[in-house]
Amino acid sequence: MTNLYIGIMSGTSLDGVDLVLVDFDYSPPKIVASNFTPMPENLRQKLTALLDSSETSLQNLGEIDHKLGWLYADSVNHFLTKQSLSSEQIQAIGCHGQTIWHSPTSTFPFTMQIGDMNLVAAKTRITTIADFRRKDMAMGGQGAPLVPAFHQSIFADKNRFTVVLNIGGISNISVLSPNRPLIGYDVGAGNTLMDSWIEQHQNKRYDKNGDWARSGQVSNELLAHLLDEPFFQQPAPKSTGRELFNLTWLNKKLEKHTILLPQDIQRTLLEFTAVSITNELHTLNTQHLPCLLLVCGGGAHNTLLMERLHALLPSWQVSVTTEFGLHVDFVEAAAFAWLAYQRMQGLPSNAPTVTGAKSAVSLGVIYPKE
């Protein structure tokens, strides 16, 4: 194993750090090992407050940036010890960082991922690559999503119409259509509203299997109100995040629906996630090919959400990426290992048909190990 890369992902759900070791001597690349490090509660609370308020002091921002750098570095070092590997055996780390704001359509477009990668490179003694999104934005793109090119390299099949659906905090799709350009974009709230609502009412991080949602009833009126959001009418390429879909947004919507029970709202939020996804899929030209939906991310573990996707897509085969070689929890982390590999090789890693960038470029800033 001479071509080993580590991929690190911490998403908008703020549950923790996904880490994978990928061997690029194989085609397609092979996941050798994986690990998950829970987000420390104090850090999670600080990040949640930052994301929900969108305001902070420079001191607080700097401290969170520093703590995330340590969290990523510690996750790598503990993983290497567990796997009996040395830092010299790893070519590079690809780390997404923690998105705290994403604003690609503002007057001055920008995106912000934090986590001090100088710390990661110094503490792990491994070359680290991060800041993948801003080069794409400098080329006129949305800076997101970045994983469709990786999905295409792993899951594309000339005999079928394949959509890879990641349900993290936000839902995004990669559309792999034979003989057509790759496209991919965010389609709406994934788990973020459901997670925020159950934490507020039951002090739980997430609704395991959708059990609490299953105890409620869908409010068609609220569902229609949630879907009446301008984002859903925007053409692709488009991207979003918790700067739009958050509790403040939800509470504004709920002002006209004051008599609903909390579990009914949870059930409606789950339906909102399912319907916003399937509405988008119904607009795609599938070329009359067999259609496969491959689900990954935390939402793939939500039994009720998966049931709703099956029910709303009767003509599709609905499956999970685990059944096609990549565990649902580590697809995005593997994508950032791939992005690091592409950067170290000087190869393009964005997809202009996905992000809207003017050209394909090699993404990521390199932080040398010394």
Short mmCIF file of C-alpha atoms in Angstrom, two decimals:
data_model
loop_
_atom_site.label_atom_id
_atom_site.label_comp_id
_atom_site.label_asym_id
_atom_site.label_seq_id
_atom_site.Cartn_x
_atom_site.Cartn_y
_atom_site.Cartn_z
CA MET A 1 0.00 0.00 0.00
CA THR A 2 1.99 2.94 -1.32
CA ASN A 3 -0.77 5.34 -2.33
CA LEU A 4 -2.64 5.88 0.93
CA TYR A 5 -4.69 9.01 1.57
CA ILE A 6 -6.88 10.03 4.50
CA GLY A 7 -10.19 11.79 3.95
CA ILE A 8 -11.88 13.79 6.70
CA MET A 9 -15.43 15.13 6.71
CA SER A 10 -17.39 16.96 9.39
CA GLY A 11 -20.76 18.01 8.05
CA THR A 12 -23.61 20.35 8.90
CA SER A 13 -25.15 17.78 11.25
CA LEU A 14 -22.25 18.49 13.68
CA ASP A 15 -22.30 14.91 14.96
CA GLY A 16 -18.58 14.38 14.60
CA VAL A 17 -15.65 13.60 12.32
CA ASP A 18 -15.77 10.87 9.67
CA LEU A 19 -12.35 9.57 8.65
CA VAL A 20 -11.38 7.05 5.98
CA LEU A 21 -8.14 5.57 4.74
CA VAL A 22 -8.24 5.11 0.97
CA ASP A 23 -5.80 3.15 -1.20
CA PHE A 24 -5.50 4.67 -4.68
CA ASP A 25 -3.44 1.78 -6.01
CA TYR A 26 -6.83 0.18 -6.71
CA SER A 27 -9.33 1.15 -9.42
CA PRO A 28 -11.83 2.11 -8.20
CA PRO A 29 -10.05 3.28 -5.02
CA LYS A 30 -10.45 1.00 -2.01
CA ILE A 31 -11.46 2.03 1.50
CA VAL A 32 -8.98 0.27 3.78
CA ALA A 33 -10.33 1.40 7.15
CA SER A 34 -12.62 4.01 8.66
CA ASN A 35 -13.34 5.70 11.96
CA PHE A 36 -15.78 8.13 13.57
CA THR A 37 -14.91 10.62 16.31
CA PRO A 38 -17.90 12.22 18.09
CA MET A 39 -17.92 16.00 18.24
CA PRO A 40 -17.03 17.13 21.81
CA GLU A 41 -20.19 18.54 23.37
CA ASN A 42 -18.71 21.92 24.23
CA LEU A 43 -17.43 22.41 20.70
CA ARG A 44 -20.72 21.22 19.20
CA GLN A 45 -22.64 23.73 21.30
CA LYS A 46 -20.33 26.57 20.24
CA LEU A 47 -20.68 25.62 16.57
CA THR A 48 -24.45 25.29 16.86
CA ALA A 49 -24.71 28.74 18.41
CA LEU A 50 -22.47 30.18 15.72
CA LEU A 51 -24.44 28.60 12.88
CA ASP A 52 -27.82 29.53 14.34
CA SER A 53 -26.95 33.15 15.10
CA SER A 54 -24.48 33.80 12.25
CA GLU A 55 -22.70 36.23 14.59
CA THR A 56 -19.67 35.86 16.85
CA SER A 57 -16.60 37.64 18.18
CA LEU A 58 -13.25 37.26 16.43
CA GLN A 59 -11.89 35.71 19.66
CA ASN A 60 -14.61 33.04 19.68
CA LEU A 61 -14.17 32.33 15.96
CA GLY A 62 -10.42 31.94 16.39
CA GLU A 63 -10.82 29.59 19.35
CA ILE A 64 -13.30 27.38 17.48
CA ASP A 65 -10.96 27.30 14.48
CA HIS A 66 -8.12 26.19 16.76
CA LYS A 67 -10.19 23.54 18.56
CA LEU A 68 -11.36 22.05 15.26
CA GLY A 69 -7.75 21.83 14.08
CA TRP A 70 -6.87 19.86 17.21
CA LEU A 71 -9.94 17.65 16.80
CA TYR A 72 -8.98 16.73 13.23
CA ALA A 73 -5.34 16.14 14.19
CA ASP A 74 -6.22 14.02 17.21
CA SER A 75 -8.68 11.98 15.11
CA VAL A 76 -5.91 11.20 12.62
CA ASN A 77 -3.27 10.36 15.21
CA HIS A 78 -5.56 8.06 17.19
CA PHE A 79 -6.59 6.38 13.94
CA LEU A 80 -2.98 5.81 12.86
CA THR A 81 -2.14 4.27 16.25
CA LYS A 82 -5.20 2.03 16.05
CA GLN A 83 -4.23 0.88 12.54
CA SER A 84 -0.51 0.48 13.39
CA LEU A 85 0.40 2.96 10.69
CA SER A 86 3.02 5.72 10.66
CA SER A 87 2.54 9.22 9.30
CA GLU A 88 5.22 8.49 6.67
CA GLN A 89 2.93 5.91 5.07
CA ILE A 90 0.23 8.50 4.30
CA GLN A 91 0.66 10.64 1.19
CA ALA A 92 -1.74 13.36 2.28
CA ILE A 93 -4.87 14.23 4.24
CA GLY A 94 -7.87 15.78 2.50
CA CYS A 95 -9.98 17.67 5.05
CA HIS A 96 -13.19 19.49 4.24
CA GLY A 97 -13.16 21.61 7.40
CA GLN A 98 -16.35 22.80 9.08
CA THR A 99 -18.62 24.96 6.98
CA ILE A 100 -19.95 27.88 8.98
CA TRP A 101 -21.29 29.97 6.10
CA HIS A 102 -21.89 29.45 2.39
CA SER A 103 -23.07 32.38 0.28
CA PRO A 104 -22.38 31.73 -3.42
CA THR A 105 -25.07 34.04 -4.83
CA SER A 106 -24.49 37.17 -2.73
CA THR A 107 -23.06 40.41 -4.16
CA PHE A 108 -19.64 39.29 -2.92
CA PRO A 109 -19.79 35.47 -3.15
CA PHE A 110 -17.89 33.58 -0.49
CA THR A 111 -17.78 30.36 1.48
CA MET A 112 -16.15 29.76 4.85
CA GLN A 113 -14.82 26.50 6.24
CA ILE A 114 -12.83 26.62 9.48
CA GLY A 115 -10.39 24.33 11.27
CA ASP A 116 -6.71 25.28 11.42
CA MET A 117 -5.04 23.05 8.84
CA ASN A 118 -1.59 24.32 9.82
CA LEU A 119 -2.23 22.56 13.14
CA VAL A 120 -3.38 19.40 11.39
CA ALA A 121 -0.24 19.25 9.22
CA ALA A 122 2.04 20.06 12.16
CA LYS A 123 0.50 17.66 14.68
CA THR A 124 0.08 14.71 12.30
CA ARG A 125 3.30 15.32 10.31
CA ILE A 126 1.27 14.65 7.15
CA THR A 127 0.77 17.03 4.22
CA THR A 128 -2.78 18.34 4.55
CA ILE A 129 -5.02 19.71 1.81
CA ALA A 130 -8.08 21.83 2.55
CA ASP A 131 -10.00 24.92 1.39
CA PHE A 132 -11.35 23.04 -1.62
CA ARG A 133 -14.32 25.28 -2.39
CA ARG A 134 -12.90 28.76 -2.90
CA LYS A 135 -10.86 28.03 -6.04
CA ASP A 136 -14.03 26.82 -7.75
CA MET A 137 -15.80 30.01 -6.63
CA ALA A 138 -12.90 32.10 -7.92
CA MET A 139 -13.57 30.46 -11.29
CA GLY A 140 -17.19 31.59 -11.12
CA GLY A 141 -18.65 28.42 -9.60
CA GLN A 142 -20.86 27.75 -6.59
CA GLY A 143 -18.07 25.97 -4.74
CA ALA A 144 -20.49 23.11 -4.09
CA PRO A 145 -21.25 20.33 -4.29
CA LEU A 146 -17.76 18.92 -4.76
CA VAL A 147 -18.46 15.19 -4.50
CA PRO A 148 -20.29 14.49 -7.82
CA ALA A 149 -17.03 14.03 -9.76
CA PHE A 150 -16.01 11.39 -7.20
CA HIS A 151 -19.44 9.75 -7.39
CA GLN A 152 -19.10 9.55 -11.15
CA SER A 153 -15.72 7.82 -10.87
CA ILE A 154 -17.19 5.18 -8.54
CA PHE A 155 -20.87 4.63 -9.36
CA ALA A 156 -21.48 5.56 -13.04
CA ASP A 157 -22.89 2.79 -15.26
CA LYS A 158 -23.58 3.23 -18.98
CA ASN A 159 -26.63 0.95 -18.77
CA ARG A 160 -28.58 2.85 -16.13
CA PHE A 161 -29.60 6.30 -14.92
CA THR A 162 -28.00 6.68 -11.48
CA VAL A 163 -28.55 9.35 -8.86
CA VAL A 164 -26.39 9.40 -5.75
CA LEU A 165 -28.27 11.10 -2.91
CA ASN A 166 -26.38 12.26 0.14
CA ILE A 167 -28.68 13.07 3.06
CA GLY A 168 -26.54 14.87 5.60
CA GLY A 169 -27.53 18.13 7.20
CA ILE A 170 -28.43 19.18 3.65
CA SER A 171 -29.56 16.86 0.83
CA ASN A 172 -27.60 16.89 -2.41
CA ILE A 173 -27.66 14.79 -5.54
CA SER A 174 -25.20 13.67 -8.21
CA VAL A 175 -26.88 12.80 -11.50
CA LEU A 176 -24.92 10.18 -13.45
CA SER A 177 -26.60 9.94 -16.85
CA PRO A 178 -24.99 7.99 -19.72
CA ASN A 179 -23.77 10.21 -22.57
CA ARG A 180 -24.76 13.39 -20.75
CA PRO A 181 -22.76 15.91 -18.72
CA LEU A 182 -22.45 15.27 -15.01
CA ILE A 183 -24.69 17.47 -12.88
CA GLY A 184 -25.15 17.73 -9.14
CA TYR A 185 -26.57 20.20 -6.68
CA ASP A 186 -28.21 20.71 -3.30
CA VAL A 187 -31.93 19.90 -3.23
CA GLY A 188 -32.92 21.12 0.23
CA ALA A 189 -32.89 20.38 3.93
CA GLY A 190 -31.72 16.90 4.77
CA ASN A 191 -31.51 16.08 8.46
CA THR A 192 -30.80 19.54 9.81
CA LEU A 193 -34.38 20.62 10.60
CA MET A 194 -35.38 17.23 11.98
CA ASP A 195 -32.25 17.13 14.16
CA SER A 196 -32.76 20.66 15.45
CA TRP A 197 -36.45 20.08 16.23
CA ILE A 198 -35.97 16.86 18.19
CA GLU A 199 -33.04 18.34 20.10
CA GLN A 200 -35.19 21.29 21.10
CA HIS A 201 -38.10 19.13 22.26
CA GLN A 202 -36.52 15.87 23.45
CA ASN A 203 -32.86 16.78 23.95
CA LYS A 204 -31.80 14.12 21.43
CA ARG A 205 -29.26 14.65 18.66
CA TYR A 206 -31.41 12.90 16.04
CA ASP A 207 -34.60 10.92 15.59
CA LYS A 208 -33.36 7.31 15.54
CA ASN A 209 -35.05 5.36 12.73
CA GLY A 210 -37.58 8.21 12.46
CA ASP A 211 -39.41 6.74 15.47
CA TRP A 212 -40.63 10.07 16.86
CA ALA A 213 -41.73 11.22 13.41
CA ARG A 214 -43.63 7.95 13.00
CA SER A 215 -45.73 8.83 16.07
CA GLY A 216 -46.98 12.02 14.38
CA GLN A 217 -49.15 12.96 11.42
CA VAL A 218 -48.23 14.97 8.34
CA SER A 219 -49.74 18.46 8.19
CA ASN A 220 -50.36 19.05 4.49
CA GLU A 221 -50.82 22.76 5.14
CA LEU A 222 -47.45 23.09 6.86
CA LEU A 223 -45.80 20.89 4.24
CA ALA A 224 -47.05 23.14 1.45
CA HIS A 225 -45.81 26.19 3.37
CA LEU A 226 -42.35 24.64 3.81
CA LEU A 227 -42.14 23.78 0.13
CA ASP A 228 -43.10 27.35 -0.77
CA GLU A 229 -39.47 28.41 -0.46
CA PRO A 230 -37.82 30.25 -3.40
CA PHE A 231 -34.76 27.99 -3.23
CA PHE A 232 -36.76 25.12 -4.72
CA GLN A 233 -37.61 27.19 -7.80
CA GLN A 234 -34.00 28.15 -8.50
CA PRO A 235 -32.36 26.37 -11.43
CA ALA A 236 -29.21 24.34 -10.93
CA PRO A 237 -26.38 24.81 -10.19
CA LYS A 238 -27.42 25.76 -6.69
CA SER A 239 -26.27 25.13 -3.15
CA THR A 240 -27.52 25.91 0.32
CA GLY A 241 -26.92 25.19 3.99
CA ARG A 242 -27.88 25.99 7.55
CA GLU A 243 -27.66 29.68 6.77
CA LEU A 244 -31.11 29.13 5.14
CA PHE A 245 -32.61 25.97 6.62
CA ASN A 246 -32.42 26.50 10.37
CA LEU A 247 -34.71 26.88 13.39
CA THR A 248 -35.20 30.59 12.74
CA TRP A 249 -36.50 29.78 9.25
CA LEU A 250 -38.69 27.00 10.63
CA ASN A 251 -40.16 29.11 13.45
CA LYS A 252 -41.19 31.77 10.96
CA LYS A 253 -43.01 29.11 8.96
CA LEU A 254 -44.66 27.79 12.14
CA GLU A 255 -46.19 31.16 13.05
CA LYS A 256 -49.25 30.22 10.96
CA HIS A 257 -49.45 26.67 12.34
CA THR A 258 -49.60 27.11 16.10
CA ILE A 259 -51.95 24.22 16.94
CA LEU A 260 -49.70 21.41 15.70
CA LEU A 261 -48.20 18.91 18.13
CA PRO A 262 -44.38 18.66 18.20
CA GLN A 263 -44.44 15.10 16.83
CA ASP A 264 -46.68 16.21 13.96
CA ILE A 265 -44.14 18.87 13.07
CA GLN A 266 -41.36 16.26 13.19
CA ARG A 267 -43.33 13.97 10.88
CA THR A 268 -43.99 16.88 8.51
CA LEU A 269 -40.29 17.81 8.50
CA LEU A 270 -39.42 14.26 7.49
CA GLU A 271 -42.00 14.40 4.70
CA PHE A 272 -40.58 17.78 3.67
CA THR A 273 -37.14 16.22 3.25
CA ALA A 274 -38.52 13.26 1.28
CA VAL A 275 -40.79 15.32 -0.97
CA SER A 276 -38.20 18.01 -1.72
CA ILE A 277 -35.85 15.23 -2.87
CA THR A 278 -38.37 13.30 -4.96
CA ASN A 279 -39.88 16.44 -6.50
CA GLU A 280 -36.42 17.17 -7.89
CA LEU A 281 -35.90 13.64 -9.14
CA HIS A 282 -39.20 13.74 -11.02
CA THR A 283 -37.91 16.68 -13.08
CA LEU A 284 -34.93 14.71 -14.42
CA ASN A 285 -34.83 13.26 -17.93
CA THR A 286 -34.06 9.61 -17.24
CA GLN A 287 -33.87 8.69 -20.95
CA HIS A 288 -36.22 5.75 -20.25
CA LEU A 289 -33.33 3.88 -18.66
CA PRO A 290 -33.54 1.78 -15.49
CA CYS A 291 -33.31 4.25 -12.60
CA LEU A 292 -31.21 3.67 -9.50
CA LEU A 293 -31.17 5.92 -6.43
CA LEU A 294 -28.16 5.31 -4.18
CA VAL A 295 -28.57 6.88 -0.74
CA CYS A 296 -25.72 7.72 1.62
CA GLY A 297 -25.19 9.94 4.64
CA GLY A 298 -26.92 9.87 8.01
CA GLY A 299 -30.38 9.94 6.43
CA ALA A 300 -29.77 6.47 5.02
CA HIS A 301 -30.19 5.17 8.61
CA ASN A 302 -33.61 6.78 9.01
CA THR A 303 -35.97 3.86 8.39
CA LEU A 304 -39.08 5.98 7.90
CA LEU A 305 -37.33 8.38 5.54
CA MET A 306 -36.11 5.45 3.42
CA GLU A 307 -39.66 4.02 3.41
CA ARG A 308 -40.98 7.35 2.14
CA LEU A 309 -38.37 7.49 -0.65
CA HIS A 310 -39.37 3.99 -1.74
CA ALA A 311 -43.07 4.94 -1.70
CA LEU A 312 -42.58 8.23 -3.57
CA LEU A 313 -40.37 6.64 -6.25
CA PRO A 314 -42.26 3.48 -7.29
CA SER A 315 -40.48 3.19 -10.65
CA TRP A 316 -36.98 3.55 -9.17
CA GLN A 317 -34.70 1.02 -7.53
CA VAL A 318 -33.91 2.65 -4.18
CA SER A 319 -30.80 1.33 -2.47
CA VAL A 320 -27.84 2.45 -0.34
CA THR A 321 -24.21 2.91 -1.37
CA THR A 322 -23.10 0.20 1.06
CA GLU A 323 -24.61 -2.36 -1.30
CA PHE A 324 -22.43 -0.93 -4.09
CA GLY A 325 -19.10 -0.93 -2.27
CA LEU A 326 -18.98 2.27 -0.16
CA HIS A 327 -20.43 2.41 3.35
CA VAL A 328 -23.15 5.06 3.66
CA ASP A 329 -21.36 6.82 6.53
CA PHE A 330 -18.05 7.36 4.74
CA VAL A 331 -18.80 8.29 1.13
CA GLU A 332 -18.17 12.01 1.67
CA ALA A 333 -14.96 11.44 3.63
CA ALA A 334 -13.75 9.16 0.82
CA ALA A 335 -14.54 11.95 -1.64
CA PHE A 336 -12.18 14.30 0.20
CA ALA A 337 -9.43 11.69 0.12
CA TRP A 338 -10.01 11.60 -3.66
CA LEU A 339 -9.90 15.40 -3.86
CA ALA A 340 -6.57 15.35 -2.00
CA TYR A 341 -5.25 12.70 -4.40
CA GLN A 342 -6.31 14.78 -7.40
CA ARG A 343 -4.59 17.85 -5.94
CA MET A 344 -1.34 16.03 -5.25
CA GLN A 345 -1.39 14.73 -8.83
CA GLY A 346 -2.26 18.16 -10.22
CA LEU A 347 -5.46 16.81 -11.75
CA PRO A 348 -8.80 18.65 -12.12
CA SER A 349 -11.27 17.86 -9.37
CA ASN A 350 -14.23 20.15 -9.85
CA ALA A 351 -16.97 19.57 -12.42
CA PRO A 352 -17.94 22.83 -14.18
CA THR A 353 -21.27 21.31 -15.26
CA VAL A 354 -22.01 20.84 -11.55
CA THR A 355 -20.77 24.06 -9.97
CA GLY A 356 -20.98 26.47 -12.89
CA ALA A 357 -17.23 27.22 -12.83
CA LYS A 358 -15.66 28.52 -16.03
CA SER A 359 -13.18 25.65 -16.21
CA ALA A 360 -12.01 22.49 -14.51
CA VAL A 361 -9.21 23.11 -12.01
CA SER A 362 -7.35 21.24 -9.29
CA LEU A 363 -8.91 22.26 -5.97
CA GLY A 364 -7.38 22.66 -2.55
CA VAL A 365 -4.67 24.51 -0.66
CA ILE A 366 -1.64 22.43 0.30
CA TYR A 367 -0.33 22.70 3.87
CA PRO A 368 3.08 20.95 3.84
CA LYS A 369 3.93 18.65 6.72
CA GLU A 370 7.07 20.70 7.44
#
